[in-house]
Coordinates of C-alpha atoms and ligand atoms in Angstrom, one line a residue:
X1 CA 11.7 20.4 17.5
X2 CA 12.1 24.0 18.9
X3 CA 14.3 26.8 17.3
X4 CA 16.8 26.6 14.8
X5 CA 16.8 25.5 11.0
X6 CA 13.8 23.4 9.3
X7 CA 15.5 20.6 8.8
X8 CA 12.4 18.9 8.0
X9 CA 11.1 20.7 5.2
X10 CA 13.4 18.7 2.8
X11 CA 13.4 15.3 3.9
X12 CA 11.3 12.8 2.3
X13 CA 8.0 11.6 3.8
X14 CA 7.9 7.5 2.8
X15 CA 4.1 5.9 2.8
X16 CA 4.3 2.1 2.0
X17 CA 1.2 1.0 0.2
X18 CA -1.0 -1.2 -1.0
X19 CA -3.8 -0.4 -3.8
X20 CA -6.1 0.6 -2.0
X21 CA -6.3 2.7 1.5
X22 CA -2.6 3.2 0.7
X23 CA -3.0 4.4 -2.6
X24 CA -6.2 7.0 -1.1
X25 CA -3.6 8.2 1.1
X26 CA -1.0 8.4 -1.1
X27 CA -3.0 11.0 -3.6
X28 CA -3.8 12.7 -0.2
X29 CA -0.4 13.4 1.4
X30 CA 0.4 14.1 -2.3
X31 CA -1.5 17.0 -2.1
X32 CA -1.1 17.9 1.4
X33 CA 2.7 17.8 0.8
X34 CA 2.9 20.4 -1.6
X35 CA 6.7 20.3 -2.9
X36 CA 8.5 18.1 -0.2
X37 CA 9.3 14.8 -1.1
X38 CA 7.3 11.7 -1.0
X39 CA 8.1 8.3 -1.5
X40 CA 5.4 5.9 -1.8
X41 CA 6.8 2.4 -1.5
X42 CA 4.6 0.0 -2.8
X43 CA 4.0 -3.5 -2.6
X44 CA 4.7 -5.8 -5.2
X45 CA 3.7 -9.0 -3.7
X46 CA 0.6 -8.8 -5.9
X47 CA 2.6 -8.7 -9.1
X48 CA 2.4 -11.2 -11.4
X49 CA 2.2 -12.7 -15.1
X50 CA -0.9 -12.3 -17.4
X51 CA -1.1 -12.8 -21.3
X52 CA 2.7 -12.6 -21.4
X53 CA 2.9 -9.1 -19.4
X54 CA 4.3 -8.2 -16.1
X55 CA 0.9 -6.6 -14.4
X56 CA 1.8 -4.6 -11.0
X57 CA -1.6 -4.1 -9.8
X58 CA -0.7 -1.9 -6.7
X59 CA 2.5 0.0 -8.1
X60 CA -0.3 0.8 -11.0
X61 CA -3.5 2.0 -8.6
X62 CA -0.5 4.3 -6.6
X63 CA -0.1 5.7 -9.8
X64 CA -3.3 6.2 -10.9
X65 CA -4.8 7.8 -7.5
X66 CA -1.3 10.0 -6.9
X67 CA -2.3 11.4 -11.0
X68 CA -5.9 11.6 -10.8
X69 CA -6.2 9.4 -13.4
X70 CA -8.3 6.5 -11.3
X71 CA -11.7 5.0 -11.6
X72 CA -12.7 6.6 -7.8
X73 CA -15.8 5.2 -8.0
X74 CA -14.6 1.7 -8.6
X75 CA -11.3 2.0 -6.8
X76 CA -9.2 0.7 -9.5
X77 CA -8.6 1.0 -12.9
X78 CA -8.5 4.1 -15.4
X79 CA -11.3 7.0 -15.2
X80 CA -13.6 6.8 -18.4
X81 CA -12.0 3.4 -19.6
X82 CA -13.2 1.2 -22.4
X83 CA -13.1 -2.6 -23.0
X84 CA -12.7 -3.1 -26.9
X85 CA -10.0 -5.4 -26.2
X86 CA -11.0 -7.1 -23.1
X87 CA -14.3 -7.8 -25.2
X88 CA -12.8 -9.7 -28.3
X89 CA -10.1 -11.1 -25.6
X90 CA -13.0 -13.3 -24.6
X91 CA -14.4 -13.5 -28.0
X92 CA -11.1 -15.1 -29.5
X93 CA -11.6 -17.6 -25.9
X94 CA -8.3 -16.0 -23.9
X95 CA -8.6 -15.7 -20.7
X96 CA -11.3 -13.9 -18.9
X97 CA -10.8 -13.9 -15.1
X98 CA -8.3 -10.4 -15.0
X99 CA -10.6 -7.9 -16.2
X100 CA -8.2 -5.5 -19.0
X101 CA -9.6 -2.2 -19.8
X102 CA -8.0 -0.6 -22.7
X103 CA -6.2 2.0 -21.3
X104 CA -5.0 0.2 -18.5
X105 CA -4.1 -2.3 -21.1
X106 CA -2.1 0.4 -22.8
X107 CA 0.0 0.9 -19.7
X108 CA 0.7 -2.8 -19.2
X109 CA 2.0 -3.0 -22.5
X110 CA 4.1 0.5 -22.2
X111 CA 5.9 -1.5 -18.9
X112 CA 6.8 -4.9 -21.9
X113 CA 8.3 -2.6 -23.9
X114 CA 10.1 -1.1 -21.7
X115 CA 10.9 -4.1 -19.5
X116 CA 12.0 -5.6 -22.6
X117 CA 14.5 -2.7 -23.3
X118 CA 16.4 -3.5 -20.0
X119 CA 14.8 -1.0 -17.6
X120 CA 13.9 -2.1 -14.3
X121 CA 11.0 -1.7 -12.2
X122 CA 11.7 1.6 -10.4
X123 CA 12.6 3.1 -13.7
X124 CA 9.3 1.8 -15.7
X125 CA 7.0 3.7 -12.7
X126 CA 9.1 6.6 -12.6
X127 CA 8.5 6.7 -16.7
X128 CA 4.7 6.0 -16.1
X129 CA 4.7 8.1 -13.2
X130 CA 5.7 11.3 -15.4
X131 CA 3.4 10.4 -18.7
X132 CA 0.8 10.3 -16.4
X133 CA 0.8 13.2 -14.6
X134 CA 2.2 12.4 -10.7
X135 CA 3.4 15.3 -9.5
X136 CA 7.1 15.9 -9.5
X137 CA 7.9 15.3 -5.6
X138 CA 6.1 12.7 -5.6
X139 CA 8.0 9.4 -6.7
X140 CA 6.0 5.8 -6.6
X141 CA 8.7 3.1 -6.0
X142 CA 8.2 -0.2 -5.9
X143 CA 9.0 -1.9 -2.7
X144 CA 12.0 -4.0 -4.5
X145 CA 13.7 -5.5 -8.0
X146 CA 13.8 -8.8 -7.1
X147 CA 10.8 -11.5 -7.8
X148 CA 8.1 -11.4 -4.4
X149 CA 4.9 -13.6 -4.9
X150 CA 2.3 -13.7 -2.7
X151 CA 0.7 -17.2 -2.1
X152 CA -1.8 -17.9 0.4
X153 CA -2.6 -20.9 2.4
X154 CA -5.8 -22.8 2.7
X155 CA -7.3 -25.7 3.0
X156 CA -7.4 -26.5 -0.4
X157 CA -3.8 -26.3 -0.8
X158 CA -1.4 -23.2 -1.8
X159 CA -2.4 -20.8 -4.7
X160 CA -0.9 -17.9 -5.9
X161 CA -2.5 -14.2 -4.9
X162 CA -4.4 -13.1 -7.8
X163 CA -6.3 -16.8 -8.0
X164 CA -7.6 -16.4 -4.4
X165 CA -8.7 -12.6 -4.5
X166 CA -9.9 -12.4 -8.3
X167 CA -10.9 -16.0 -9.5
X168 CA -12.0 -17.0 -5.9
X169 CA -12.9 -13.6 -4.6
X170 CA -11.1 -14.5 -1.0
X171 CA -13.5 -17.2 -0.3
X172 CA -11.1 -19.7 0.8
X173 CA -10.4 -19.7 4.3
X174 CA -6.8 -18.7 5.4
X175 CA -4.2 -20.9 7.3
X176 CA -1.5 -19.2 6.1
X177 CA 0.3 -16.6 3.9
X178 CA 3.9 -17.0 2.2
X179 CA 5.8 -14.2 0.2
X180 CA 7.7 -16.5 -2.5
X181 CA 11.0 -14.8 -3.3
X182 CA 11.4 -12.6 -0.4
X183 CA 14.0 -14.1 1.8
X184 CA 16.6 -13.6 -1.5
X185 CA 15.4 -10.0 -2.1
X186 CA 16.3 -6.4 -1.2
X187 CA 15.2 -2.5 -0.7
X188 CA 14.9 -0.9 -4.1
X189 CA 18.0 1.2 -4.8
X190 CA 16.5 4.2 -5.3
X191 CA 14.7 3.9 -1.6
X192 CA 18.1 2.8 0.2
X193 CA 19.9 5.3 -1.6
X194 CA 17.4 8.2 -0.9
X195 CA 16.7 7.2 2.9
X196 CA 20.7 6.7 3.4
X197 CA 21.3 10.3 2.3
X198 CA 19.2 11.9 4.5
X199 CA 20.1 9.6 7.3
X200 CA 18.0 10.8 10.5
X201 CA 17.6 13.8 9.6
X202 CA 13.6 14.2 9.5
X203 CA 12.2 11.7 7.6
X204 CA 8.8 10.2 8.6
X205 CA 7.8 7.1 7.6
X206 CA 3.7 6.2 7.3
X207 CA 2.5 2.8 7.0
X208 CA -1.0 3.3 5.0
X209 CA -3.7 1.7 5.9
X210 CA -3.4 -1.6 3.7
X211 CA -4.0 -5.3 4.3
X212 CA -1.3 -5.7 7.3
X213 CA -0.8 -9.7 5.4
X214 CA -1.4 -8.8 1.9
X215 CA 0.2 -5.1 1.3
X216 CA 2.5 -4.0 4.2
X217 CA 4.0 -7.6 5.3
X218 CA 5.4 -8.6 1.6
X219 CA 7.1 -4.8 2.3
X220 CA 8.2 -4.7 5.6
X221 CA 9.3 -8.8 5.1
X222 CA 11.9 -7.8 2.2
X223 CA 15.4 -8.5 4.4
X224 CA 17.3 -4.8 5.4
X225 CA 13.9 -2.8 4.9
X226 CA 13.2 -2.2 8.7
X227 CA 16.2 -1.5 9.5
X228 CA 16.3 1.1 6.8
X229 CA 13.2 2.7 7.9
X230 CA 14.1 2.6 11.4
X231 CA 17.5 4.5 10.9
X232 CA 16.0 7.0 8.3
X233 CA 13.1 7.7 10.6
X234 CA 12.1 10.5 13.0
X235 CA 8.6 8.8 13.2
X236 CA 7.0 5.6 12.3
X237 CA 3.2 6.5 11.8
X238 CA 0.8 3.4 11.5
X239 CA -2.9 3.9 10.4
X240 CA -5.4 1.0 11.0
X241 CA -7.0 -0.2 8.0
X242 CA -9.7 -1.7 10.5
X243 CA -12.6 0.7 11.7
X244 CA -15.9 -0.6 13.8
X245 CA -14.4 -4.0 13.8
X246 CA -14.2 -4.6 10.2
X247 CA -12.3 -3.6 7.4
X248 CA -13.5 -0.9 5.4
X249 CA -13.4 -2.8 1.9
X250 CA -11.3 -6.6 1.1
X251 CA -10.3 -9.2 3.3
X252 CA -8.2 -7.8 6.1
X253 CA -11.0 -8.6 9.1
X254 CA -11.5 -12.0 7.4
X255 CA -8.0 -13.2 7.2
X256 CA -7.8 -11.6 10.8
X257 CA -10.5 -13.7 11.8
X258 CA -9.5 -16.7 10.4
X259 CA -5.7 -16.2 11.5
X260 CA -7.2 -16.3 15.2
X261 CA -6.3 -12.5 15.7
X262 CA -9.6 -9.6 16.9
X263 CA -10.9 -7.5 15.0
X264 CA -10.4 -4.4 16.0
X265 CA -8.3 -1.6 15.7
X266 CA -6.2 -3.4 18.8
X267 CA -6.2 -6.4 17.4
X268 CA -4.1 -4.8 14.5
X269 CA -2.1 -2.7 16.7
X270 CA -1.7 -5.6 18.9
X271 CA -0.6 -8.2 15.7
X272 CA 1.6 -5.5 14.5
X273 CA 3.6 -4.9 17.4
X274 CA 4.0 -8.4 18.1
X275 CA 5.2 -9.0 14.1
X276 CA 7.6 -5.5 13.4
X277 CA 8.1 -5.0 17.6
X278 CA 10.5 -1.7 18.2
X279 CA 9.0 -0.4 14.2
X280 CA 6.0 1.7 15.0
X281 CA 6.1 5.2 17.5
X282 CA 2.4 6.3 16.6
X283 CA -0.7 4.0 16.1
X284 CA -3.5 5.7 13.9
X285 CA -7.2 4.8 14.8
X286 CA -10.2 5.8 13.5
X287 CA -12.6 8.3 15.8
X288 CA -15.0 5.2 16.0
X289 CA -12.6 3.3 17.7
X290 CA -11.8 5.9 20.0
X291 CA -13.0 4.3 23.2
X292 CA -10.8 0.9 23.2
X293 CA -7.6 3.2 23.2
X294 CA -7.5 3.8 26.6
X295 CA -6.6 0.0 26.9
X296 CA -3.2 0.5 25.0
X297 CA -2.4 3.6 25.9
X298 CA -2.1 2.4 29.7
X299 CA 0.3 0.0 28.2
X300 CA 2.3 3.3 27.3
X301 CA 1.7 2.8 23.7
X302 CA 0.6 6.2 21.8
X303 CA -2.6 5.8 20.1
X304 CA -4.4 8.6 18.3
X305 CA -7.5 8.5 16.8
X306 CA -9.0 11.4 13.9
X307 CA -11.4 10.7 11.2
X308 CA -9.3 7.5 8.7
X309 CA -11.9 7.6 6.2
X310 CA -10.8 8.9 2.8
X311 CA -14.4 8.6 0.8
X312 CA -13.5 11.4 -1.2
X313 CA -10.5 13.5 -2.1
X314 CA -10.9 16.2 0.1
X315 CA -11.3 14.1 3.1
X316 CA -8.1 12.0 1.9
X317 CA -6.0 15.4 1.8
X318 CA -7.7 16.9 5.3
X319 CA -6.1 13.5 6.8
X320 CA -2.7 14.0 5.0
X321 CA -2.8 17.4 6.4
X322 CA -3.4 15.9 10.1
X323 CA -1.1 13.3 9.5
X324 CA 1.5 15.4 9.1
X325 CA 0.8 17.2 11.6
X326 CA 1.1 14.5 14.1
X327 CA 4.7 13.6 12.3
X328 CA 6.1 16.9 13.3
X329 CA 4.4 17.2 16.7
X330 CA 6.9 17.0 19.6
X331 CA 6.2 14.2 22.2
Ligands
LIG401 P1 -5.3 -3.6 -1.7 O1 -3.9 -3.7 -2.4 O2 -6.4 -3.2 -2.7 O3 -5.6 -4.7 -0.8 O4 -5.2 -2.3 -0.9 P2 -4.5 -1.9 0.5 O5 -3.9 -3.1 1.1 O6 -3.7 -0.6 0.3 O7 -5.8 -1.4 1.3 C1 -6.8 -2.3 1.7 C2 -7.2 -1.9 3.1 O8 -7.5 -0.5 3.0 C3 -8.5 -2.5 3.5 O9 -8.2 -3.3 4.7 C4 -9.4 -1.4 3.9 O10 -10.1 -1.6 5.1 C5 -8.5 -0.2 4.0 N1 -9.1 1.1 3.6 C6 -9.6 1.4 2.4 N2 -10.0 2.7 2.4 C7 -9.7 3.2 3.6 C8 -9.9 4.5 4.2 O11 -10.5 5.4 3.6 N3 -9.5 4.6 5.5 C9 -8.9 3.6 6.2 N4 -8.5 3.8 7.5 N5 -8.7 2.4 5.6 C10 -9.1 2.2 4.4
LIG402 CA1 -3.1 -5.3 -3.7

């Protein structure tokens, strides 16, 4: 960037996430942030209905990995939760296939209310964002207002998200995956309305590295969204959510493999490229990986490869820390 004023240090940094290597990665640029702005865009392809309440499984794990306030060990959920209620749930024969702890429970119920009061979305997380404990510059914004559903394919017919990952733990095998909703729905407001302020003047854009058909695509599918990263960004950072020819945890090698695709870390960067082409400036790899980017980069594409995996807190911060440095790198 040479001399001159930081224009950077203001701009926002956007990560759009899933619940789970997006939301690591969220808590870690979080940190590695300090006080500029970050947006973490999440997807809400996963939301859905449950016992009468409107359950946003990803917007919620963003939130509860950016405020420390996450089960690590499991992945999801609430630190030191309980299960009174889940427990006589199944007792009094309601359903028992979405496991509820109590505090998370709490939560869901905090979102009726205020649902039910006329607040949308974006305003609920922001409310649950601050009685958490998320850091002020840190805002968790769900990808959009309007109603996305995530149904997949197979050959048993269509089913909605949750029913494929949680009642048949991803066993069915993939033909397809549809985004009900999407074509009729827009950016959040308070994403269009931050990026268009800042216009191009040094905001990067990260895609975590979450399912690429179950996290990113129900974002980056919602019509206007990539153009509005495009114009907003400096950078478009990708990170591969495959490492060693597998995903680290859920199904994105095996919807890979049963969508025909490799995979591998090129696979992904190949499938993405093809899907978003003109979106992404900087493909992230895991070290593993590091010998099949010589392939792509004589293609002229600009692979990088450092140590991806966030197993604990401190490594999810050290590769914030790189990440950013690789945003604010000249070519
Ligand atoms: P979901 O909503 O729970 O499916 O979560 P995401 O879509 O955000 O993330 C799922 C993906 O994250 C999986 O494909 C994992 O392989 C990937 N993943 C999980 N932890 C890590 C990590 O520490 N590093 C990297 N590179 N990927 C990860
Ligand atoms: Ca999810």
């Amino acid at each position: 960037m040479g001399d001159g004023p930081d224009i950077t240090s203001d701009a926002p940094l956007v990560l759009l996430s899933g619940g789970g290597g997006g939301a690591r990665l969220a808590a870690g640029l979080s940190q590695a942030l300090d006080e500029r702005p970050l947006f973490v865009v999440t997807n809400t392809g996963d939301d859905f209905e449950h016992c009468g309440l409107t359950i946003c499984p990803d917007t919620d794990s963003v939130l509860y990995a950016v405020s420390e306030t996450i089960d690590s060990q499991r992945g999801w959920g609430r630190a030191e939760e309980s299960w009174s209620v889940f427990e006589e749930l199944k007792n009094v024969g309601g359903p028992d296939w979405f496991q509820l702890g109590d505090k998370d429970l709490a939560l869901h119920l905090s979102r009726a209310a205020m649902l039910a009061a006329g607040q949308n979305l974006a305003g609920v997380a922001a409310a649950l964002g601050e009685r958490l404990g998320v850091p002020p510059h840190v805002a968790v914004v769900p990808a959009t207002e309007s109603p996305v559903r995530t149904h997949v394919v197979s050959e048993h017919g269509k089913m909605a998200f949750q029913e494929y990952f949680v009642a048949h733990r991803c066993t069915p095998v993939l033909r397809n995956v549809v985004y009900e909703g999407i074509g009729s729905a827009s950016p959040a407001d308070r994403l269009s309305d931050a990026l268009e302020v800042v216009g191009a003047a040094g905001t990067d854009v990260v895609l975590g590295p979450s399912n690429p058909f179950l996290s990113l695509a129900p974002i980056l599918g919602i019509p206007g969204m990539q153009g509005l990263l495009r114009r907003a960004a400096r950078r478009v950072v990708a990170v591969s959510p495959i490492i060693g020819g597998r995903a680290l945890k859920g199904p994105a090698g095996k919807i890979m493999s049963e969508l025909g695709l490799e995979v591998s870390s090129a696979g992904w960067t190949r499938w993405m490229n093809e899907q978003y082409p003109g979106l992404v400036d900087v493909w992230v790899w895991d070290e593993t990986d590091q010998a099949a980017a010589g392939n792509l980069r004589s293609e002229s594409m600009d692979v990088r490869t450092t140590s991806t995996v966030m197993s604990d807190p401190g490594r999810a911060r050290a590769f914030g820390d790189w990440l950013l440095g690789v945003c604010s790198s000249d070519y």
